[in-house]
PDB file of C-alpha atoms in Angstrom:
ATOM      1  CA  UNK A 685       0.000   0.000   0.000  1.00  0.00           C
ATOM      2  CA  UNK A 686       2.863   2.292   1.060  1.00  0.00           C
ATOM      3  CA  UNK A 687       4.488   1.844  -2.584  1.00  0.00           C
ATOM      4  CA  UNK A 688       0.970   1.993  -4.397  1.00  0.00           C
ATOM      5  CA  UNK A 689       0.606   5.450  -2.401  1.00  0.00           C
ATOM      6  CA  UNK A 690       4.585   6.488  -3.371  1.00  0.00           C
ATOM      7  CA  UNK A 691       5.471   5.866  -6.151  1.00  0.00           C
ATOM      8  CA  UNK A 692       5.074   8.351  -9.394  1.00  0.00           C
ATOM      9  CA  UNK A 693       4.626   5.817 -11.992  1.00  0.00           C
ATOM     10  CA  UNK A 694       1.450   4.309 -12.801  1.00  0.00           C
ATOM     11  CA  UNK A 695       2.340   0.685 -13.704  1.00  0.00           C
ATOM     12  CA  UNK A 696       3.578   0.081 -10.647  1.00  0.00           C
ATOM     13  CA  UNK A 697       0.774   1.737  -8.589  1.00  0.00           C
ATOM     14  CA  UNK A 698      -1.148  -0.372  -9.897  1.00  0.00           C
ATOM     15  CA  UNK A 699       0.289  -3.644  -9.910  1.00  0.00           C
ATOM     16  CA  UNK A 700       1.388  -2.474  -5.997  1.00  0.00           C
ATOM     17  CA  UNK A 701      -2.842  -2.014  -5.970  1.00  0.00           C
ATOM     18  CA  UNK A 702      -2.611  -5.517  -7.589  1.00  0.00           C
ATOM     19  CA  UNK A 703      -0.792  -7.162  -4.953  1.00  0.00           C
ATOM     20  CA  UNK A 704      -2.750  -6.272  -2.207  1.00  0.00           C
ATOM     21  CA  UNK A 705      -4.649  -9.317  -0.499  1.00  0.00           C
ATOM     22  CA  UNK A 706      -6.326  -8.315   2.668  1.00  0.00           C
ATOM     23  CA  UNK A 707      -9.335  -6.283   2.850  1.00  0.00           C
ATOM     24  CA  UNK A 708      -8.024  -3.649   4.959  1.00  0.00           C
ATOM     25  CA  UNK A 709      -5.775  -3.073   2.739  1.00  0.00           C
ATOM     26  CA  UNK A 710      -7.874  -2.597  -0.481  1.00  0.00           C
ATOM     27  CA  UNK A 711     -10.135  -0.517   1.096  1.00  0.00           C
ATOM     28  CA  UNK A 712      -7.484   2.209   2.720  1.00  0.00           C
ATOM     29  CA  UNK A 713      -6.315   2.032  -1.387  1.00  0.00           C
ATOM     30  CA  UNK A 714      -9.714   2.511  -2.467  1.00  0.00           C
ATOM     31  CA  UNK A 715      -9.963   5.720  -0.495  1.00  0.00           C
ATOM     32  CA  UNK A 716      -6.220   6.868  -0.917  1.00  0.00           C
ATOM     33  CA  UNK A 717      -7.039   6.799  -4.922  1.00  0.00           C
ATOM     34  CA  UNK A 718     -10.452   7.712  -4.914  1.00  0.00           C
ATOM     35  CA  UNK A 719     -10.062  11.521  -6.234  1.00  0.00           C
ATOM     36  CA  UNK A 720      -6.698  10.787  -7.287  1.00  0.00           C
ATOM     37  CA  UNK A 721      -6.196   8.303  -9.818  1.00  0.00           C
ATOM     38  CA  UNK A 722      -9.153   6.677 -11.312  1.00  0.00           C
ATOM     39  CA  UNK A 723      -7.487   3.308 -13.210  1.00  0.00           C
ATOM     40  CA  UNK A 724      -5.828   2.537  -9.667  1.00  0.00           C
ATOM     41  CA  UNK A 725      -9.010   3.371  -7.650  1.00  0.00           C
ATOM     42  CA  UNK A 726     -11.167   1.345  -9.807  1.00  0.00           C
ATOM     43  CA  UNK A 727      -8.701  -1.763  -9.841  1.00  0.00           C
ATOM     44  CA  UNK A 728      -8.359  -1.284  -5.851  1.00  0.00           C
ATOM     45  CA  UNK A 729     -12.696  -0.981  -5.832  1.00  0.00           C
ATOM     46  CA  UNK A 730     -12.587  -3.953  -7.783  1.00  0.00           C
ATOM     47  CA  UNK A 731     -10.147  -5.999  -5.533  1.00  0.00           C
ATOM     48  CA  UNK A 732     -11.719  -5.042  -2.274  1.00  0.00           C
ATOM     49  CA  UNK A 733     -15.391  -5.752  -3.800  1.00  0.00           C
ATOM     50  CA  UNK A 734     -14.072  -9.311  -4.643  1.00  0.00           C
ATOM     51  CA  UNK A 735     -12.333  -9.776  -1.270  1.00  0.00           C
ATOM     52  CA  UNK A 736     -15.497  -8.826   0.155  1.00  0.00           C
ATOM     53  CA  UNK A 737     -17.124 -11.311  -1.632  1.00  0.00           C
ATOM     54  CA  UNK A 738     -15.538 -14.219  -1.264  1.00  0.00           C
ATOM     55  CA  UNK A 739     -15.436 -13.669   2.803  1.00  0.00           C
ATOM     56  CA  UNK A 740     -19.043 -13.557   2.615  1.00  0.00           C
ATOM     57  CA  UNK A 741     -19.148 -16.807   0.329  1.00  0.00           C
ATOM     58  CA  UNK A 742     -16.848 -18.168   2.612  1.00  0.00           C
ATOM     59  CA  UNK A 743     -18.922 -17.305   5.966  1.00  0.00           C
ATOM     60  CA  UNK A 744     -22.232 -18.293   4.410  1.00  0.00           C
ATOM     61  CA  UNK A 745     -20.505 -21.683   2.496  1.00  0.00           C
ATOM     62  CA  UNK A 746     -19.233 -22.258   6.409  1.00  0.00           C
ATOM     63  CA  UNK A 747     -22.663 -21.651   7.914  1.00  0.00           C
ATOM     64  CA  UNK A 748     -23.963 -23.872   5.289  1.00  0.00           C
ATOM     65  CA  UNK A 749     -22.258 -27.009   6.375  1.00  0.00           C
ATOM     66  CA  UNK A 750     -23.055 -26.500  10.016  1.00  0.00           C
ATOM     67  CA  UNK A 751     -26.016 -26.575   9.335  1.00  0.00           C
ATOM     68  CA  UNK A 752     -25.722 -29.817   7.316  1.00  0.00           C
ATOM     69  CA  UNK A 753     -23.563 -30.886  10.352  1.00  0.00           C
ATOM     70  CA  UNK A 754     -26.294 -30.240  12.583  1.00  0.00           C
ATOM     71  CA  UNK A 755     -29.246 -31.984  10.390  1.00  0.00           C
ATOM     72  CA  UNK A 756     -26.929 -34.896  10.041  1.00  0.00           C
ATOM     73  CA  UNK A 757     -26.598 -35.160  13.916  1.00  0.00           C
ATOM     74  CA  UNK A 758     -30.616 -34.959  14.536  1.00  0.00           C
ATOM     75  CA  UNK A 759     -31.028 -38.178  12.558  1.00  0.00           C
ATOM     76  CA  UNK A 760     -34.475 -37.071  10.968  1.00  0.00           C
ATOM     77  CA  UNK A 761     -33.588 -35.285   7.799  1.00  0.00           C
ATOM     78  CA  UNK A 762     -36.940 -33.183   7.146  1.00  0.00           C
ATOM     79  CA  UNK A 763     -36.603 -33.187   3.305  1.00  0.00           C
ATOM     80  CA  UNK A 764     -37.418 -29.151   2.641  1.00  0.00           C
ATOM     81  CA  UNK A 765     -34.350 -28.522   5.076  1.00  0.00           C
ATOM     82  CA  UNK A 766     -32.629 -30.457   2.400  1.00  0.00           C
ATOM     83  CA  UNK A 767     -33.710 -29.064  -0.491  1.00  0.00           C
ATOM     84  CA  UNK A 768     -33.166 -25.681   0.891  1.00  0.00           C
ATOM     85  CA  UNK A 769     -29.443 -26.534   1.967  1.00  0.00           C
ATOM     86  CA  UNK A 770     -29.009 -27.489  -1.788  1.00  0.00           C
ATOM     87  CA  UNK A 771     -30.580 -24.400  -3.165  1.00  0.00           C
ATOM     88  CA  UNK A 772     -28.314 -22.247  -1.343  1.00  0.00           C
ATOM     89  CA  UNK A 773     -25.518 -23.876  -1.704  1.00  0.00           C
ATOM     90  CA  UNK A 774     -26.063 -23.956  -5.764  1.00  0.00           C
ATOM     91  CA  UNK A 775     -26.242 -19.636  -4.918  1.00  0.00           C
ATOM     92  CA  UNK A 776     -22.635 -19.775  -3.742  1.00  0.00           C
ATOM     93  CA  UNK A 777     -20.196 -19.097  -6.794  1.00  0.00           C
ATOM     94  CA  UNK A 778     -17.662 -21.943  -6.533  1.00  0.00           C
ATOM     95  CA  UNK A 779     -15.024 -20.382  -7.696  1.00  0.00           C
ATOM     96  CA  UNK A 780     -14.712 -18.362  -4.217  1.00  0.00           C
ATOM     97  CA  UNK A 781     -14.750 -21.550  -2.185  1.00  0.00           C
ATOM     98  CA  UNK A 782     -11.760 -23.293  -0.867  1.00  0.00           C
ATOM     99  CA  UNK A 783     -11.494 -27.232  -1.802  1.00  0.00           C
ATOM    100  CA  UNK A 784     -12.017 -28.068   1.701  1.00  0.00           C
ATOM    101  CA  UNK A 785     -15.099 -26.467   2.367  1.00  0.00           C
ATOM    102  CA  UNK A 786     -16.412 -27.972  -1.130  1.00  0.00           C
ATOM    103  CA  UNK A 787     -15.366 -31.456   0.223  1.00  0.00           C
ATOM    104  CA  UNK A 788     -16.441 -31.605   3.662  1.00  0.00           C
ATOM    105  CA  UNK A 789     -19.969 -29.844   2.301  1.00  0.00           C
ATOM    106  CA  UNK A 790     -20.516 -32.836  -0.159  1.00  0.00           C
ATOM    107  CA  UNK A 791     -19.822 -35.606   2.560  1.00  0.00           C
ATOM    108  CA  UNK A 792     -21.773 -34.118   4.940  1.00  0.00           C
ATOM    109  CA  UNK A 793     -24.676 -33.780   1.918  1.00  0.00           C
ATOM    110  CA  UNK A 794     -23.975 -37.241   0.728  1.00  0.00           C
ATOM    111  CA  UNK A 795     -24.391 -38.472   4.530  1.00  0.00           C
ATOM    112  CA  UNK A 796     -27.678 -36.760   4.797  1.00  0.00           C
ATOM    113  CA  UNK A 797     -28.882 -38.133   1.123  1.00  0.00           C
ATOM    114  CA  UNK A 798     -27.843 -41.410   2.887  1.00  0.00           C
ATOM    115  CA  UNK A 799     -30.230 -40.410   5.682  1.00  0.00           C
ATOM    116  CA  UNK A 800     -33.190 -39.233   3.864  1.00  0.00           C
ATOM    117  CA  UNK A 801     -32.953 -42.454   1.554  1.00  0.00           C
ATOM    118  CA  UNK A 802     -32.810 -44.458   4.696  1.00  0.00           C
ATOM    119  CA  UNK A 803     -35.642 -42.849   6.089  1.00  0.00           C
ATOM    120  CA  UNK A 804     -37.891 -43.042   3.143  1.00  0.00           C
ATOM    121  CA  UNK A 805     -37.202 -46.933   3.153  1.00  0.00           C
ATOM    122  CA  UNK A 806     -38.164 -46.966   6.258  1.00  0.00           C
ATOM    123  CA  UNK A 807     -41.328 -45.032   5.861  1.00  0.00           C
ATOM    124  CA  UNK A 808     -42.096 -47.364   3.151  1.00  0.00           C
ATOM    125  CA  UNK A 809     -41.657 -50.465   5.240  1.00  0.00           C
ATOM    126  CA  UNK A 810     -43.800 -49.008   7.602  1.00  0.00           C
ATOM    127  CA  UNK A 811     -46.415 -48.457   5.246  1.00  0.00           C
ATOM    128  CA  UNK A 812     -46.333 -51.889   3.801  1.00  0.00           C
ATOM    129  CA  UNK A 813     -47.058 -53.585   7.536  1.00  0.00           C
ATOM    130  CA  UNK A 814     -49.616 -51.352   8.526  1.00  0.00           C
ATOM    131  CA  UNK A 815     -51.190 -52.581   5.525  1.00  0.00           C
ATOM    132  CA  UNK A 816     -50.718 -55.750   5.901  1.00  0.00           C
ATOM    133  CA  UNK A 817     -51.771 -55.491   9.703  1.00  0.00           C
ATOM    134  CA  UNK A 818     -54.793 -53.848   8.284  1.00  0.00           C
ATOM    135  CA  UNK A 819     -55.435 -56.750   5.994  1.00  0.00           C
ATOM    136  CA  UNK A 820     -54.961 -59.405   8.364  1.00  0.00           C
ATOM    137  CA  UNK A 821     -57.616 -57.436  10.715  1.00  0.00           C
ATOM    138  CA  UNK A 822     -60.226 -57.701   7.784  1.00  0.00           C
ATOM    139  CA  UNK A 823     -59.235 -61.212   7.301  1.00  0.00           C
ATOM    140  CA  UNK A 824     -60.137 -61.954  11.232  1.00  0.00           C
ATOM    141  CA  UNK A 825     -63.268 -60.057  10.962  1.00  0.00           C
ATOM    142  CA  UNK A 826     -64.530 -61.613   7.974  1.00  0.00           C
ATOM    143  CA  UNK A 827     -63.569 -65.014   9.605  1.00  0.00           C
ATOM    144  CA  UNK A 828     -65.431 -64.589  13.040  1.00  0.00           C
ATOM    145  CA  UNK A 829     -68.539 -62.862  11.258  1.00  0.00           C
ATOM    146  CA  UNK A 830     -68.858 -65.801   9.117  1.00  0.00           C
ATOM    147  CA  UNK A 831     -68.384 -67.723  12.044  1.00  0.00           C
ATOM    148  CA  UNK A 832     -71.230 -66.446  13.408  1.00  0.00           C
ATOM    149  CA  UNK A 833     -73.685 -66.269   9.975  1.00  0.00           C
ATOM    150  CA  UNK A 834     -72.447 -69.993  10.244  1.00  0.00           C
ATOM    151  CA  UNK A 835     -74.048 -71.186  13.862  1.00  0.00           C
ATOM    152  CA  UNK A 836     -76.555 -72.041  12.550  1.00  0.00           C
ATOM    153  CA  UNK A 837     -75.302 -74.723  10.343  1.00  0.00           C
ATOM    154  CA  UNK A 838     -74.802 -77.886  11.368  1.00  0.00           C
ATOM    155  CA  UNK A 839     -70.928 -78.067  11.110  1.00  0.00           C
ATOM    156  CA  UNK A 840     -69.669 -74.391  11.915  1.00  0.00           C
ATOM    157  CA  UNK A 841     -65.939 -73.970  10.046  1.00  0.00           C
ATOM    158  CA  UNK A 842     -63.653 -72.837  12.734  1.00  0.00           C
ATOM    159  CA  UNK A 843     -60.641 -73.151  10.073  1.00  0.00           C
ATOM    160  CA  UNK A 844     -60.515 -70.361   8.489  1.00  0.00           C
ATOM    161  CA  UNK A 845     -60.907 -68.007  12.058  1.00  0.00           C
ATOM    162  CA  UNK A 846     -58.354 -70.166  13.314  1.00  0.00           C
ATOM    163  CA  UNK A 847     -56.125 -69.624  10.059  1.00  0.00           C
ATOM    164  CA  UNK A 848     -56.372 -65.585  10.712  1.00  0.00           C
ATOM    165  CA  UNK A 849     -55.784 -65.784  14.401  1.00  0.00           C
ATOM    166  CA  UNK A 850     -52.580 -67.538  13.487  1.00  0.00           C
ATOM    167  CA  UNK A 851     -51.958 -64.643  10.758  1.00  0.00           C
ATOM    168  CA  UNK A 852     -52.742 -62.122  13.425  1.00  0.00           C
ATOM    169  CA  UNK A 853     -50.630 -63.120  16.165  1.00  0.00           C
ATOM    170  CA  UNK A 854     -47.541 -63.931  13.503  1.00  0.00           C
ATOM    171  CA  UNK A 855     -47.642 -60.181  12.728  1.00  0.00           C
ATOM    172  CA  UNK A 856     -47.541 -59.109  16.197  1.00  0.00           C
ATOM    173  CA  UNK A 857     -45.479 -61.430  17.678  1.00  0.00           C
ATOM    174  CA  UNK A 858     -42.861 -60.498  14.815  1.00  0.00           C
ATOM    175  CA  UNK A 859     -40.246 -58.702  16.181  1.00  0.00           C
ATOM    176  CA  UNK A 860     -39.559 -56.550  12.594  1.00  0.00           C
ATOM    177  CA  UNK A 861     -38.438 -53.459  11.938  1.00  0.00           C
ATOM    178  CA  UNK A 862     -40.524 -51.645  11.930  1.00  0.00           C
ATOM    179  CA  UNK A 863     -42.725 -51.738  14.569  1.00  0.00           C
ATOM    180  CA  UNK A 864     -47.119 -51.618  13.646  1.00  0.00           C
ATOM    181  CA  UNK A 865     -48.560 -48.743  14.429  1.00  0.00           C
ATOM    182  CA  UNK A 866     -49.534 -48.726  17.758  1.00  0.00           C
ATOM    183  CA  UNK A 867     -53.526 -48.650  17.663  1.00  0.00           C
ATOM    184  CA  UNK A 868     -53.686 -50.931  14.776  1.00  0.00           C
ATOM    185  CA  UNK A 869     -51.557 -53.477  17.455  1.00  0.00           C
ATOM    186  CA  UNK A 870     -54.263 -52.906  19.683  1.00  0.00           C
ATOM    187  CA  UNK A 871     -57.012 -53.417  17.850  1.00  0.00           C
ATOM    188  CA  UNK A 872     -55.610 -56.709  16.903  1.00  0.00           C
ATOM    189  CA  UNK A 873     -55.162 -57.789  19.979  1.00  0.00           C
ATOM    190  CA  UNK A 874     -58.522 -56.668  21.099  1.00  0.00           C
ATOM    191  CA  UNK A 875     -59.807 -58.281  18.366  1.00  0.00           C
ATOM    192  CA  UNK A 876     -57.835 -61.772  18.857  1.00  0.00           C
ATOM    193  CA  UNK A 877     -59.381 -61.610  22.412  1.00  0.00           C
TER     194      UNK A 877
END
């Protein structure tokens, strides 16, 4: 700064203006020059507007992966956090990132794709028993109503109530991930009883 301010020629004013890296620096050149030499105050404007800029990409891209951090760590990955994490991410320029701050932000997003997939799986699975649980209800309903249209027949059919009790209790003494829902395991039981 003290040669950009000294010296006569302007070649080397502004490559001194140039070499400046710190933003303290650019910005006591951007004043020095401002109603002296317009090529050097405009490359100094320049220099310090970019150094501004990529601390602020640099504070937000670090913000960005704590928060990743952090929704990684709470093991429920609500999937607008995540789409929101992306879209700001994609809003940082790239080019005023450093390489480890690009790396560590696409483990931590790959570990919370990981996350969401696994949670969507599970959802799935849970979906898939609950059905079933709902259709082995019906099944036991249907058997012990026809049991009892049946009375009055000679030779009632206990088979096919004893073939969705058996269904019924399978499901909930099956110690799967992941669990029934906890009224429909109720009503099973209530309804076994």
């Amino acid at each position: 700064l003290k040669v950009a301010l000294e010296c006569p020629v302007l070649m080397l004013r502004q490559s001194a203006v140039e070499a400046l890296v710190s933003e303290d620096a650019l910005r006591q050149a951007e004043i020095a020059f401002r109603n002296k030499d317009r090529r050097v105050h405009q490359v100094a404007k320049r220099r310090h507007e970019a150094a501004v800029l990529r601390r602020e990409s640099l504070a937000r891209g670090q913000a960005l992966l704590s928060s990743a951090q952090a929704l990684a760590g709470q093991g429920l990955v609500p999937v607008n956090h995540l789409v929101a994490l992306d879209r700001d991410w994609a809003a940082l320029d790239a080019a005023l990132l450093d390489a480890p701050l690009i790396e560590a932000f696409t483990q931590a997003r790959q570990a919370l794709g990981g996350l969401a997939q696994a949670q969507a799986e599970l959802q799935q699975r849970t979906l898939r028993r609950n059905q079933e649980g709902r259709e082995r209800l019906a099944a036991l309903q249907a058997a012990g109503q026809a049991l009892l249209t049946d009375e009055a027949a000679d030779a009632p059919d206990f088979n096919a109530l004893g073939a969705a009790q058996d269904a019924v209790q399978a499901l909930l003494d099956a110690s799967a991930e992941p669990a029934l829902d906890a009224t429909l395991a109720r009503t099973l039981r209530a309804t076994l009883q």
